[in-house]
Coordinates of C-alpha atoms in Angstrom, one line a residue:
M33 CA 40.4 40.9 -15.0
I34 CA 36.7 40.3 -15.2
P35 CA 35.1 39.0 -12.0
L36 CA 35.0 35.3 -11.3
S37 CA 32.1 33.9 -9.2
V38 CA 31.0 30.5 -7.8
L39 CA 27.8 28.6 -8.5
D40 CA 27.1 25.9 -5.9
L41 CA 24.3 23.3 -6.2
S42 CA 25.5 21.8 -3.0
P43 CA 26.0 18.3 -4.6
I44 CA 25.4 15.3 -2.4
P45 CA 28.3 12.8 -3.2
E46 CA 27.8 9.1 -3.2
G47 CA 28.5 7.9 0.4
S48 CA 27.4 11.2 1.9
D49 CA 24.2 13.0 2.8
A50 CA 22.4 16.4 2.5
G51 CA 23.6 17.7 5.9
Q52 CA 27.3 17.0 5.0
A53 CA 26.7 18.5 1.4
L54 CA 25.5 21.8 3.1
R55 CA 28.4 21.8 5.5
N56 CA 30.7 21.3 2.4
S57 CA 29.0 24.4 0.9
A58 CA 29.7 26.5 3.9
E59 CA 33.3 25.5 3.8
L60 CA 33.5 26.1 0.0
A61 CA 32.0 29.6 0.5
R62 CA 34.7 30.6 3.0
H63 CA 37.3 29.2 0.7
A64 CA 35.9 31.2 -2.3
E65 CA 35.9 34.4 -0.2
A66 CA 39.5 33.9 0.8
L67 CA 40.5 33.3 -2.9
G68 CA 38.9 36.5 -3.9
Y69 CA 35.8 35.3 -5.8
N70 CA 33.1 37.9 -6.4
R71 CA 29.9 36.0 -5.8
Y72 CA 28.7 32.8 -4.3
W73 CA 25.3 31.6 -5.6
M74 CA 23.2 28.6 -4.9
A75 CA 20.4 27.3 -7.1
E76 CA 16.8 26.0 -6.5
H77 CA 16.2 22.4 -7.7
H78 CA 13.6 20.0 -6.4
N79 CA 13.3 16.2 -6.3
M80 CA 16.9 15.8 -7.1
P81 CA 18.6 13.1 -4.9
G82 CA 22.0 14.6 -5.6
I83 CA 21.2 18.4 -4.8
A84 CA 20.8 19.7 -1.4
S85 CA 19.9 23.4 -2.1
A86 CA 16.2 23.1 -2.7
A87 CA 15.4 25.4 0.2
T88 CA 17.6 28.0 -1.3
A89 CA 17.1 30.9 1.1
V90 CA 17.7 28.7 4.1
S91 CA 20.9 27.2 2.4
L92 CA 22.1 30.7 1.8
A93 CA 21.6 31.8 5.3
H94 CA 23.7 28.8 6.5
V95 CA 26.6 29.5 4.2
A96 CA 26.6 33.2 4.5
Q97 CA 27.1 33.3 8.3
G98 CA 30.7 32.1 7.9
T99 CA 31.6 34.8 5.4
T100 CA 32.2 38.6 5.7
R101 CA 32.7 40.1 2.3
I102 CA 31.7 37.9 -0.7
R103 CA 28.3 38.6 -2.3
F104 CA 25.9 35.7 -2.1
G105 CA 22.6 34.9 -3.6
A106 CA 20.3 32.8 -5.7
G107 CA 21.2 31.5 -9.1
G108 CA 18.4 31.3 -9.0
I109 CA 14.9 31.2 -7.4
M110 CA 12.5 29.6 -9.8
L111 CA 9.7 32.1 -9.5
P112 CA 6.8 30.2 -10.8
N113 CA 7.2 27.9 -7.8
H114 CA 6.5 30.8 -5.3
A115 CA 4.4 33.7 -4.5
P116 CA 6.5 36.9 -5.0
L117 CA 5.7 38.1 -1.5
T118 CA 7.2 35.0 0.0
V119 CA 10.4 35.3 -1.9
A120 CA 10.6 39.0 -1.0
E121 CA 10.3 38.1 2.7
Q122 CA 12.9 35.4 2.5
F123 CA 15.4 37.5 0.7
G124 CA 14.4 40.6 2.7
T125 CA 15.4 38.7 5.7
L126 CA 18.8 37.9 4.2
A127 CA 19.2 41.6 3.2
A128 CA 18.4 42.6 6.8
L129 CA 21.1 40.2 8.1
Y130 CA 23.7 40.8 5.5
P131 CA 23.1 44.4 4.1
G132 CA 24.6 45.1 0.6
R133 CA 25.7 41.6 -0.1
V134 CA 22.6 39.8 -1.4
D135 CA 21.8 38.9 -5.1
L136 CA 18.5 37.6 -6.2
G137 CA 18.5 35.7 -9.5
L138 CA 15.1 34.9 -11.0
G139 CA 14.2 32.1 -13.4
R140 CA 11.0 31.0 -15.1
A141 CA 11.6 27.3 -15.2
P142 CA 10.4 25.1 -12.4
G143 CA 13.8 23.6 -11.7
T144 CA 12.3 20.1 -11.7
D145 CA 10.0 17.7 -13.4
Q146 CA 6.4 18.3 -14.1
I147 CA 4.9 16.2 -11.4
T148 CA 7.1 17.9 -8.7
A149 CA 6.3 21.3 -10.2
H150 CA 2.6 20.4 -9.7
A151 CA 3.3 19.6 -6.0
L152 CA 5.1 22.9 -5.6
R153 CA 2.4 25.1 -7.2
R154 CA 1.6 28.3 -5.4
T155 CA -1.9 28.4 -6.8
L156 CA -3.8 26.3 -9.2
Q157 CA -3.5 29.1 -11.8
G158 CA 0.2 29.9 -11.4
D159 CA 2.3 29.3 -14.6
V160 CA 5.4 30.5 -16.4
D161 CA 3.4 33.0 -18.5
S162 CA 3.0 35.3 -15.5
F163 CA 6.8 35.5 -15.0
P164 CA 7.3 39.1 -16.1
Q165 CA 4.4 40.3 -13.9
D166 CA 5.7 38.2 -11.0
V167 CA 9.2 39.7 -11.4
M168 CA 7.8 43.3 -11.3
E169 CA 5.6 42.5 -8.3
L170 CA 8.6 41.0 -6.4
M171 CA 10.7 44.1 -7.2
S172 CA 8.1 46.4 -6.0
Y173 CA 8.1 44.9 -2.5
F174 CA 11.7 46.2 -2.0
R175 CA 10.7 49.8 -2.6
P176 CA 10.1 51.9 0.5
A177 CA 6.6 51.2 1.9
Q178 CA 4.1 54.0 1.1
P179 CA 1.5 55.5 3.5
G180 CA -1.6 53.3 3.3
Q181 CA 0.1 50.4 1.5
R182 CA -1.9 47.3 2.4
V183 CA 0.8 44.6 1.8
Q184 CA 4.4 45.0 2.6
A185 CA 7.4 42.7 2.8
V186 CA 8.8 42.8 6.3
P187 CA 11.7 42.5 6.2
G188 CA 12.2 43.7 2.7
A189 CA 10.6 47.0 2.1
G190 CA 13.2 49.7 1.6
L191 CA 16.1 47.3 1.7
E192 CA 18.8 47.0 -1.0
M193 CA 18.5 44.0 -3.4
A194 CA 20.4 43.3 -6.6
F195 CA 18.1 41.6 -9.1
W196 CA 19.2 39.4 -11.8
I197 CA 17.3 37.6 -14.7
L198 CA 18.4 34.1 -15.5
G199 CA 17.9 32.3 -18.7
S200 CA 18.9 29.5 -21.1
S201 CA 17.0 30.9 -24.1
T202 CA 16.4 34.4 -25.7
Y203 CA 13.3 34.9 -23.5
G204 CA 15.2 35.9 -20.4
A205 CA 17.5 38.1 -22.4
Q206 CA 14.6 40.1 -23.8
L207 CA 13.1 40.5 -20.3
A208 CA 16.4 41.5 -18.7
A209 CA 17.0 44.1 -21.4
A210 CA 13.5 45.5 -21.1
L211 CA 13.8 45.9 -17.3
G212 CA 17.4 47.1 -17.3
L213 CA 18.7 44.2 -15.2
P214 CA 21.9 42.2 -15.3
Y215 CA 21.6 38.9 -17.2
A216 CA 23.0 35.5 -16.3
F217 CA 23.0 32.8 -18.9
A218 CA 22.9 29.1 -17.9
S219 CA 25.6 28.0 -20.5
H220 CA 27.1 25.5 -18.1
F221 CA 24.3 23.1 -19.1
A222 CA 22.3 24.7 -21.9
P223 CA 24.8 26.6 -24.2
A224 CA 22.9 26.4 -27.5
A225 CA 21.3 29.9 -27.5
L226 CA 24.2 31.6 -25.7
H227 CA 25.4 33.9 -28.5
D228 CA 21.9 34.9 -29.6
A229 CA 20.8 35.6 -26.1
I230 CA 23.8 37.8 -25.4
A231 CA 23.4 39.7 -28.7
I232 CA 19.6 40.3 -28.1
Y233 CA 20.3 41.5 -24.5
R234 CA 23.1 43.9 -25.5
E235 CA 21.2 45.3 -28.5
R236 CA 17.8 45.8 -26.6
F237 CA 19.1 46.9 -23.1
R238 CA 17.5 50.0 -21.7
P239 CA 19.2 51.7 -18.8
S240 CA 17.3 51.6 -15.5
E241 CA 17.7 52.7 -11.8
Y242 CA 19.4 49.3 -11.3
L243 CA 21.9 49.3 -14.1
E244 CA 23.3 51.9 -16.5
K245 CA 24.7 49.5 -19.1
P246 CA 24.4 45.8 -20.1
H247 CA 26.1 43.2 -17.8
V248 CA 26.3 39.6 -18.9
M249 CA 27.5 36.7 -16.7
I250 CA 27.8 33.3 -18.2
G251 CA 28.0 30.0 -16.5
A252 CA 30.8 27.5 -17.1
N253 CA 31.9 24.2 -15.6
L254 CA 35.3 24.1 -14.0
H255 CA 37.4 20.9 -13.3
A256 CA 41.0 22.0 -12.6
A257 CA 43.7 19.9 -11.1
P258 CA 47.6 19.8 -11.1
T259 CA 47.5 17.7 -14.3
D260 CA 45.2 17.4 -17.3
E261 CA 44.8 13.6 -16.6
E262 CA 43.6 14.2 -13.1
A263 CA 41.3 16.9 -14.2
R264 CA 39.6 14.7 -16.8
F265 CA 39.3 12.0 -14.2
L266 CA 37.5 14.3 -11.8
F267 CA 35.3 15.5 -14.6
S268 CA 33.9 12.0 -15.1
S269 CA 31.8 12.5 -11.9
H270 CA 30.0 15.4 -13.6
Q271 CA 29.7 13.5 -16.8
Q272 CA 28.1 10.5 -15.1
S273 CA 25.7 12.7 -13.1
F274 CA 24.6 14.4 -16.4
V275 CA 24.1 11.2 -18.2
N276 CA 22.1 9.9 -15.3
L277 CA 19.9 12.9 -15.2
R278 CA 19.2 12.9 -19.0
T279 CA 18.3 9.3 -18.9
G280 CA 15.8 9.7 -16.1
Q281 CA 18.0 8.2 -13.4
P282 CA 19.1 11.2 -11.1
G283 CA 21.0 10.2 -8.1
K284 CA 23.9 11.3 -5.9
L285 CA 27.1 12.6 -7.4
P286 CA 29.0 9.6 -8.5
R287 CA 32.7 8.9 -7.7
P288 CA 35.1 9.6 -10.6
K289 CA 35.5 6.6 -13.0
E290 CA 38.4 6.1 -15.3
G291 CA 37.5 5.8 -19.0
F292 CA 33.8 6.7 -18.5
Y293 CA 33.5 9.1 -21.5
E294 CA 35.2 6.5 -23.8
S295 CA 32.7 3.9 -22.6
L296 CA 29.8 5.8 -23.9
D297 CA 28.1 5.3 -27.3
P298 CA 28.6 8.1 -29.8
Y299 CA 25.2 9.5 -29.2
A300 CA 25.8 10.0 -25.5
Q301 CA 29.2 11.5 -26.2
R302 CA 27.7 14.1 -28.5
M303 CA 25.1 14.9 -26.0
L304 CA 27.8 15.6 -23.4
D305 CA 29.9 17.5 -25.8
N306 CA 27.1 19.8 -26.8
S307 CA 25.5 20.3 -23.4
L308 CA 28.8 20.8 -21.5
S309 CA 30.7 22.7 -24.2
C310 CA 31.2 25.7 -21.8
T311 CA 33.6 23.7 -19.7
I312 CA 37.2 24.3 -18.6
V313 CA 39.0 21.0 -17.8
G314 CA 42.7 20.5 -17.2
G315 CA 45.9 21.6 -15.4
P316 CA 46.9 25.3 -15.0
D317 CA 48.0 25.7 -18.7
A318 CA 44.8 24.2 -20.0
V319 CA 42.7 26.3 -17.5
R320 CA 44.5 29.5 -18.7
R321 CA 43.7 28.7 -22.4
G322 CA 40.1 27.7 -21.5
L323 CA 39.5 30.8 -19.6
H324 CA 40.9 33.1 -22.3
D325 CA 38.9 31.3 -25.1
L326 CA 35.6 31.4 -23.2
I327 CA 36.0 35.2 -22.6
E328 CA 37.1 35.8 -26.2
R329 CA 34.2 33.8 -27.6
T330 CA 31.5 35.4 -25.5
G331 CA 32.7 38.9 -24.4
A332 CA 31.2 38.1 -21.0
D333 CA 31.4 40.7 -18.3
E334 CA 31.6 38.1 -15.5
L335 CA 32.0 34.3 -15.3
M336 CA 30.3 32.0 -12.8
L337 CA 32.0 28.6 -12.4
T338 CA 30.5 25.5 -11.1
G339 CA 32.3 22.1 -10.6
H340 CA 30.6 18.8 -9.6
I341 CA 33.7 17.2 -8.1
H342 CA 33.1 14.3 -5.7
D343 CA 35.8 15.1 -3.2
L344 CA 35.6 18.4 -1.4
E345 CA 39.3 19.0 -1.1
A346 CA 39.7 18.4 -4.8
R347 CA 36.8 20.8 -5.5
K348 CA 38.4 23.5 -3.4
R349 CA 41.7 23.0 -5.1
S350 CA 40.0 23.4 -8.5
Y351 CA 38.8 26.9 -7.5
A352 CA 42.2 27.7 -6.1
I353 CA 43.9 26.8 -9.4
L354 CA 41.5 29.0 -11.4
A355 CA 42.2 31.9 -8.9
E356 CA 45.9 31.5 -9.3
V357 CA 45.7 31.3 -13.1
A358 CA 43.6 34.5 -13.2
A359 CA 45.8 36.4 -10.8
S360 CA 49.0 35.5 -12.7
Q361 CA 47.6 36.3 -16.1
P362 CA 44.6 38.7 -15.9
V363 CA 42.2 38.1 -18.8
A364 CA 40.0 41.0 -20.2
A365 CA 37.0 40.7 -22.3

C-alpha cells in the first residue's frame, strides 16, 4: 500500500476562531498518528480569514508536541516570502526538537494576494525568479558548518532535514528533478498540469544524496462519511469556501449547506469540477473506488489528503474511514 499522509491548513470554521482551529489541528495530528498516516503537513497562507497556519513553523511546533512517530512538516513554506537563513533557523529548531521527523516542502508562490505579498517582502529586490538559488542556499545551511564559515544556521547546521519541492505547474517538476528531490504536486486545487508535471519529473530526475529515484506525492481532497449522501453534504463546506475564494470573498469555513452545488450556475459548477477533480467523496465503497482510480491514473508514490470539513469529529471520522478502507484493501501504484 502506498503511504497516505495528511495536509492540514488549520481551517477556521464559522463560529470559531484561530486558537480553536490550531487546537483542532493538534487533535487531528494525534488522530492521524494513531491511524497510521505517514506525514502531517501544514501550509503557509497569509491574509486568509479561514486559515490559521500562516506562522507555519510555530503551528508545527504546537501540533508536533503531542505526537511521537508521525513525520510532520511544511507543505509548504513559500520561500519568496522569507530569507533562507530564517527558514533554516526555524526548521533547524524543529529538527533539534524532533530529530528525524521533519519535512521541509518549498514553494515559489507567495501563498497570498499581491498586496499582502508586498507586505511580506523580505527585501525590495526579492522575487520568485531567485527561487532555485534560494532553495540551494537554504539547503546549504543544513550541511555541517565548516571552519571559518561566517554565517551558520543555529540550530540547523549538521541536522537532518528532508527537503521537498512543491508545485502546481511543470516549473517545480523540473527543479525537483534537477536537484534530485522528492516532488509534491498541488492537485487538490490546481490539477491541470498534473500529468505533464509527473512525466517531466520522472523523465528528468537525477539521483542525489537525498534521493536515489523519483518520488511523487500528489494532493487530493477527502470527504468520507458513512454514506455517500452525508459525504456530499460535508463536501459543500469546501465547495462554498472555494467559490468564496475565487470570487474575492475569502472567509471562515462555512457550515455545510444542502443543495449548494445544484444552486450554482453552470460556470461555477465547471470551475469546481475542474479545480477539485482530484477529490474523493462518499461512503467506504466510493472511497475505495476513488482511491484506486486516483492511484491508477497518476502512478503516485504517496497521497496527501486534505479535507475542509466544518465539524472536527466529522473530519476525524473522514480520515478514519480512509485508513480503514486502505487497510482492508491495500492499493498499489
